[in-house]
């Protein structure tokens, strides 16, 4: 939010430098993210002086150019080549001297240099008003008053405004500070703590009066819950034209583009007082009637941005006797706004329900200055005051007369908040005791009324516009921010306690596994838990009815909480691939959320994603593409790190995995992993293979807690390796070999490893060759050849009988 320092000074007469004021505002909780210099004319007319044209002759080499000599107050006149048709001797003109920087309408800078134009030297430039930023005309040079002294800086003649603009990072709870008046109110409270008692100046509306009751427009508020207060008045005989320069400068300083005097005044009052206003062309209000109501779902309505929108049945609308004219508190309609032909207006000032406005704005994807304020809650008690303020400005600037009484529909007054403050609680939360008189002074400066004072605390009334201050803790926070966090001392003693926590705490295991994955080249991602509802259609395992829906979503893409980590990970992969990052290894610790008929559940997961190459190509070896077994090795390393082995594996095929495997321990499934289906990848625009693993982290944590670490001595006797080259049916898996081997020899067989697979020529059809190594070891003695041969014979026999294997 931008705040003009010059504008702020209209409310509080402060002479501090902008930097010093910014520091105080930051201490008050209105964090200043930056201070920008603003000039109503870019460059401030530096280097522009008043000159007198002494001579003006035709250029010898160009029909449309003139060669002039101009006195600019220097030692001697300068020669300037000018192409303006109206240049003549005797004129006083603005001259850009050598070295002056001028700016185009787009803001691009260019410097005046000494040069030759068609053979004639030119030592400056006689300027038109658009070249100086003083207007839009380029018909000729500016001709100034002949009484102005030669050499006078142009900045002394024209009303150039220089300002400092604060960029405030306003927190969502500070609805009271969404205006220059609101910031000035905080600033006054802060200055009071520095023994500077300055008056808060408010614009006077005492001169407001009805000129004639010639144009009455009836108001009917049909939905008083969504619109607790609605004020309106008509103004007739206005003239719509550009705003005066002072008003344009105020708006330009805070980044707004002036439109016309009526619209500019409504924007001015919005940023001045924080009350959004809307002006309707009274001649376009059918039946001289305004109705505040909802419309039927599906009703078509075209907003000011020329977009036709379908209304929701809960969208509050401002309608006339026939049609909707405006989305209440959000955006106006294209057919009811003010134009150059407007002569009479109906001016609206209202308080709309914050929740209703926010839902409507998000449904239509709109974010306006008005909705920004209504969503957070404005002051319901300045509605009429702001209307009078705007009406007086309109009659002053645009002419006309106030042609009706104010219609003020306010059936149920919004009450202030009653809060009790305990001095003891304030001391506990703040950490030290603040004098009671100081507390009362701070609260009074914030317009919080002290109703009663006792030995133990205060009875307070908080104004309705401070909807963020409704509890005792909120009051204490207000006291502390105005008193100054920097004024609270720190103790020299530090008290701490040591907590005893299990090594199986979730965050500890996440750190262990996270560090291991990072060491293996993975990057951690943190995806949004909010996602697109239609992702459930990509998997039959996910049920759309189980989506946890947001009541007030930020957008349609963030409408539900995710039921799977797969799709948010694929979004990240697609994002990276689109930026030429094709080799990716990612992981995420996250949760999934499910709204089951009986209750709502959330589950912890660890997801892994691998795509592209696992290693980059180099002079020694080519790139190594990722595959199923690379992912399997990563997964087994994770489980092994947690002491989870003796796993049971089973192949799986799902609607998202074309090839996959599930690993379980006992009855607990730990992880599903495999190759993501092409049809799912196509939805995200991914053409390369993606491997995905989904750990049930809740089950992993539970099983890890039951794992016990056993220590044993290092064997003193050597291990022996023997190999088999087995001819097998293609349907036989290595797991079958591993299981049979372990069942055959439980004591001495330490490891079984598949080190080569061959499928090709010289093998019978439907066969494959596995090269398998077997590691044997007796921890108490050296194995003999006889023992080894006996075990290998038994293994061979079992492979032949159970798997139909043959030795090659």
Coordinates of C-alpha atoms in Angstrom, one line a residue, residues 267-554:
X267 CA -10.7 7.3 -5.5
X268 CA -9.3 10.2 -3.6
X269 CA -11.8 9.8 -0.7
X270 CA -11.2 6.0 -0.7
X271 CA -7.4 6.5 -0.1
X272 CA -8.0 9.5 2.1
X273 CA -10.5 8.0 4.6
X274 CA -10.6 4.3 3.6
X275 CA -14.2 4.4 2.5
X276 CA -14.9 3.0 -1.0
X277 CA -17.5 5.0 -3.0
X278 CA -19.2 4.5 -6.3
X279 CA -20.8 7.0 -8.6
X280 CA -23.7 5.9 -11.0
X281 CA -24.9 8.0 -13.9
X282 CA -28.3 9.0 -12.5
X283 CA -29.9 9.1 -16.0
X284 CA -29.0 5.4 -16.4
X285 CA -30.8 4.4 -13.1
X286 CA -34.1 3.0 -14.4
X287 CA -37.1 3.8 -12.4
X288 CA -35.2 6.2 -10.1
X289 CA -34.7 3.3 -7.8
X290 CA -31.7 1.5 -6.3
X291 CA -32.1 -2.1 -5.0
X292 CA -29.4 -3.9 -3.0
X293 CA -30.1 -7.6 -3.5
X294 CA -28.8 -10.9 -4.9
X295 CA -29.8 -12.0 -8.4
X296 CA -30.6 -15.4 -9.9
X297 CA -27.7 -17.7 -10.5
X298 CA -26.5 -17.5 -14.0
X299 CA -27.5 -13.9 -14.6
X300 CA -25.2 -12.3 -17.1
X301 CA -23.5 -9.1 -16.1
X302 CA -20.7 -7.1 -17.9
X303 CA -18.2 -5.3 -15.7
X304 CA -16.1 -2.2 -16.4
X305 CA -13.4 -4.4 -17.9
X306 CA -15.9 -5.4 -20.6
X307 CA -15.9 -9.0 -19.4
X308 CA -19.3 -10.8 -19.3
X309 CA -19.6 -12.7 -16.0
X310 CA -22.2 -15.2 -14.7
X311 CA -23.5 -14.2 -11.3
X312 CA -23.7 -16.6 -8.3
X313 CA -26.9 -16.6 -6.3
X314 CA -24.9 -15.2 -3.3
X315 CA -23.3 -12.3 -5.1
X316 CA -24.7 -9.1 -3.7
X317 CA -25.6 -6.6 -6.5
X318 CA -26.6 -3.0 -6.7
X319 CA -29.5 -2.9 -9.1
X320 CA -31.9 -0.4 -10.5
X321 CA -35.6 -1.1 -11.2
X322 CA -34.7 -3.3 -14.2
X323 CA -31.2 -4.7 -14.1
X324 CA -28.0 -5.1 -12.0
X325 CA -25.6 -2.1 -12.2
X326 CA -22.7 -3.1 -9.9
X327 CA -21.1 -6.0 -8.0
X328 CA -21.5 -4.6 -4.5
X329 CA -18.1 -3.7 -3.0
X330 CA -16.2 -5.2 -5.9
X331 CA -16.6 -3.8 -9.4
X332 CA -18.9 -1.5 -11.3
X333 CA -20.9 -2.3 -14.4
X334 CA -20.0 -1.0 -17.9
X335 CA -23.5 0.4 -18.6
X336 CA -24.1 2.5 -15.4
X337 CA -20.8 4.3 -14.9
X338 CA -19.9 8.0 -15.3
X339 CA -19.0 9.2 -18.8
X340 CA -18.3 12.6 -20.4
X341 CA -22.0 13.0 -21.1
X342 CA -23.0 12.5 -17.5
X343 CA -24.7 15.5 -15.9
X344 CA -26.2 13.9 -12.7
X345 CA -25.0 11.1 -10.5
X346 CA -26.1 8.9 -7.7
X347 CA -23.2 8.7 -5.2
X348 CA -23.0 5.5 -3.1
X349 CA -21.3 5.0 0.3
X350 CA -21.9 1.7 2.0
X351 CA -20.7 -0.9 4.5
X352 CA -20.8 -4.4 3.0
X353 CA -20.2 -7.7 4.9
X354 CA -16.5 -8.6 4.6
X355 CA -17.1 -12.3 4.1
X356 CA -19.7 -11.8 1.3
X357 CA -17.4 -9.4 -0.6
X358 CA -14.4 -11.7 -0.3
X359 CA -16.3 -14.7 -1.6
X360 CA -17.7 -12.7 -4.5
X361 CA -14.3 -11.2 -5.4
X362 CA -12.6 -14.6 -5.4
X363 CA -15.4 -16.3 -7.3
X364 CA -14.9 -13.8 -10.2
X365 CA -11.2 -13.5 -9.8
X366 CA -11.3 -9.8 -9.1
X367 CA -9.1 -7.7 -6.7
X368 CA -9.9 -4.0 -6.6
X369 CA -9.1 -1.2 -4.2
X370 CA -12.7 -1.4 -3.0
X371 CA -12.8 -5.1 -2.4
X372 CA -9.4 -5.0 -0.7
X373 CA -10.9 -2.7 2.0
X374 CA -14.3 -4.2 2.3
X375 CA -12.9 -7.7 2.6
X376 CA -10.9 -6.7 5.7
X377 CA -13.6 -4.5 7.3
X378 CA -14.0 -0.8 7.1
X379 CA -15.3 1.7 9.6
X380 CA -19.1 1.5 9.5
X381 CA -19.4 4.9 11.3
X382 CA -17.8 7.0 8.6
X383 CA -20.1 6.0 5.8
X384 CA -22.2 9.2 5.8
X385 CA -19.2 11.4 6.6
X386 CA -17.2 10.1 3.6
X387 CA -20.3 10.6 1.4
X388 CA -20.6 14.2 2.5
X389 CA -16.8 14.7 2.0
X390 CA -17.0 13.4 -1.6
X391 CA -20.2 15.3 -2.4
X392 CA -18.6 18.6 -1.3
X393 CA -15.5 17.9 -3.4
X394 CA -17.6 17.1 -6.4
X395 CA -19.6 20.3 -6.2
X396 CA -16.4 22.3 -5.7
X397 CA -14.5 20.7 -8.6
X398 CA -17.2 19.5 -11.0
X399 CA -19.9 22.1 -10.2
X400 CA -23.5 21.1 -9.8
X401 CA -25.7 21.0 -6.7
X402 CA -26.7 18.4 -4.1
X403 CA -30.2 17.5 -5.3
X404 CA -31.5 15.1 -2.6
X405 CA -31.4 14.3 1.1
X406 CA -29.0 11.5 2.1
X407 CA -30.7 8.1 2.1
X408 CA -29.1 6.2 5.1
X409 CA -30.3 2.6 5.6
X410 CA -28.7 1.4 8.9
X411 CA -31.3 -0.8 10.7
X412 CA -29.0 -2.5 13.1
X413 CA -26.1 -0.4 14.3
X414 CA -22.8 -2.3 14.4
X415 CA -21.7 -2.2 18.1
X416 CA -18.3 -1.4 19.5
X417 CA -16.4 -4.1 21.3
X418 CA -16.2 -4.3 25.1
X419 CA -12.9 -5.6 26.5
X420 CA -11.5 -6.0 30.0
X421 CA -7.8 -5.4 30.5
X422 CA -5.9 -6.9 33.5
X423 CA -2.7 -5.0 34.5
X424 CA -1.2 -8.3 35.7
X425 CA -1.9 -10.0 32.4
X426 CA -0.3 -7.1 30.6
X427 CA 2.8 -7.3 32.7
X428 CA 3.0 -11.1 32.1
X429 CA 2.7 -10.9 28.3
X430 CA 4.9 -7.8 27.9
X431 CA 7.6 -8.9 30.3
X432 CA 7.8 -5.7 32.3
X433 CA 5.4 -3.3 33.9
X434 CA 4.4 -0.2 31.9
X435 CA 3.1 2.7 34.0
X436 CA -0.7 2.7 34.2
X437 CA -1.0 6.3 33.1
X438 CA 1.1 5.5 30.0
X439 CA -1.3 2.6 29.2
X440 CA -4.3 4.8 29.5
X441 CA -2.6 7.5 27.3
X442 CA -1.8 5.0 24.6
X443 CA -5.3 3.5 24.5
X444 CA -6.9 7.0 24.4
X445 CA -4.6 8.0 21.5
X446 CA -5.8 4.9 19.6
X447 CA -9.5 6.1 20.1
X448 CA -10.1 3.2 22.6
X449 CA -12.3 4.5 25.3
X450 CA -11.5 3.9 28.9
X451 CA -14.9 3.3 30.7
X452 CA -13.7 2.5 34.2
X453 CA -10.4 2.1 36.1
X454 CA -9.8 -0.2 39.0
X455 CA -6.8 -1.4 40.9
X456 CA -6.7 -4.5 38.8
X457 CA -7.5 -3.3 35.3
X458 CA -9.5 -1.2 32.8
X459 CA -12.9 -1.5 31.3
X460 CA -12.6 -0.5 27.6
X461 CA -14.7 0.2 24.6
X462 CA -13.0 -0.6 21.2
X463 CA -14.4 1.2 18.2
X464 CA -16.1 -1.0 15.6
X465 CA -13.5 -0.3 12.9
X466 CA -10.8 -2.1 15.0
X467 CA -12.2 -5.5 14.2
X468 CA -8.8 -7.0 15.0
X469 CA -8.9 -5.9 18.6
X470 CA -11.5 -7.9 20.4
X471 CA -9.6 -9.8 23.1
X472 CA -7.4 -8.8 26.0
X473 CA -4.3 -10.1 24.2
X474 CA -5.1 -7.8 21.3
X475 CA -5.3 -4.8 23.6
X476 CA -1.9 -5.7 25.1
X477 CA -0.4 -6.0 21.6
X478 CA -1.8 -2.5 20.8
X479 CA -0.2 -1.1 23.9
X480 CA 3.1 -2.8 23.2
X481 CA 3.4 -1.7 19.5
X482 CA 2.8 2.0 20.4
X483 CA 4.9 1.9 23.5
X484 CA 7.7 0.4 21.4
X485 CA 9.1 -3.1 21.2
X486 CA 12.6 -1.5 21.4
X487 CA 11.7 0.0 24.7
X488 CA 11.2 -3.3 26.4
X489 CA 14.4 -4.4 28.2
X490 CA 16.0 -7.8 28.1
X491 CA 16.9 -9.8 31.1
X492 CA 20.5 -10.9 31.8
X493 CA 19.3 -14.3 33.0
X494 CA 18.3 -17.1 30.5
X495 CA 16.1 -19.9 31.8
X496 CA 15.8 -23.0 29.7
X497 CA 14.7 -26.6 30.2
X498 CA 16.0 -29.8 28.4
X499 CA 13.3 -32.0 27.0
X500 CA 13.7 -35.7 26.6
X501 CA 12.6 -36.9 23.2
X502 CA 12.7 -40.2 21.4
X503 CA 15.2 -40.7 18.6
X504 CA 12.2 -41.8 16.6
X505 CA 10.5 -38.4 16.6
X506 CA 9.0 -37.6 13.2
X507 CA 11.2 -34.6 12.6
X508 CA 14.4 -36.4 13.5
X509 CA 13.7 -39.2 11.1
X510 CA 12.8 -36.7 8.4
X511 CA 16.1 -35.0 8.9
X512 CA 18.0 -38.3 8.7
X513 CA 16.3 -39.4 5.5
X514 CA 16.3 -36.0 4.1
X515 CA 20.1 -35.6 4.5
X516 CA 20.6 -39.1 3.0
X517 CA 18.5 -38.2 -0.1
X518 CA 20.3 -34.9 -0.5
X519 CA 23.6 -36.7 -0.4
X520 CA 22.3 -38.9 -3.2
X521 CA 21.6 -35.9 -5.4
X522 CA 17.9 -35.3 -4.5
X523 CA 16.3 -31.8 -4.0
X524 CA 13.6 -31.3 -1.5
X525 CA 10.4 -29.6 -2.7
X526 CA 7.6 -28.1 -0.7
X527 CA 4.3 -28.1 -2.7
X528 CA 1.1 -26.4 -1.8
X529 CA -1.4 -28.6 0.1
X530 CA -4.1 -26.8 -1.9
X531 CA -4.7 -28.1 -5.4
X532 CA -7.0 -28.6 -8.3
X533 CA -10.2 -30.6 -7.6
X534 CA -10.2 -32.3 -11.0
X535 CA -6.9 -34.1 -10.3
X536 CA -9.0 -36.8 -8.6
X537 CA -10.3 -37.7 -12.1
X538 CA -6.8 -38.9 -13.0
X539 CA -7.0 -41.8 -10.6
X540 CA -9.8 -44.2 -9.7
X541 CA -8.2 -44.6 -6.3
X542 CA -9.1 -41.0 -5.5
X543 CA -12.7 -40.1 -4.9
X544 CA -14.0 -36.6 -5.7
X545 CA -16.4 -36.9 -2.8
X546 CA -13.5 -37.3 -0.5
X547 CA -12.0 -33.9 -1.4
X548 CA -11.7 -31.4 1.5
X549 CA -13.1 -28.3 -0.1
X550 CA -12.1 -24.7 0.7
X551 CA -15.1 -22.6 1.7
X552 CA -13.4 -19.5 0.4
X553 CA -10.8 -20.6 -2.1
X554 CA -8.2 -18.1 -3.4

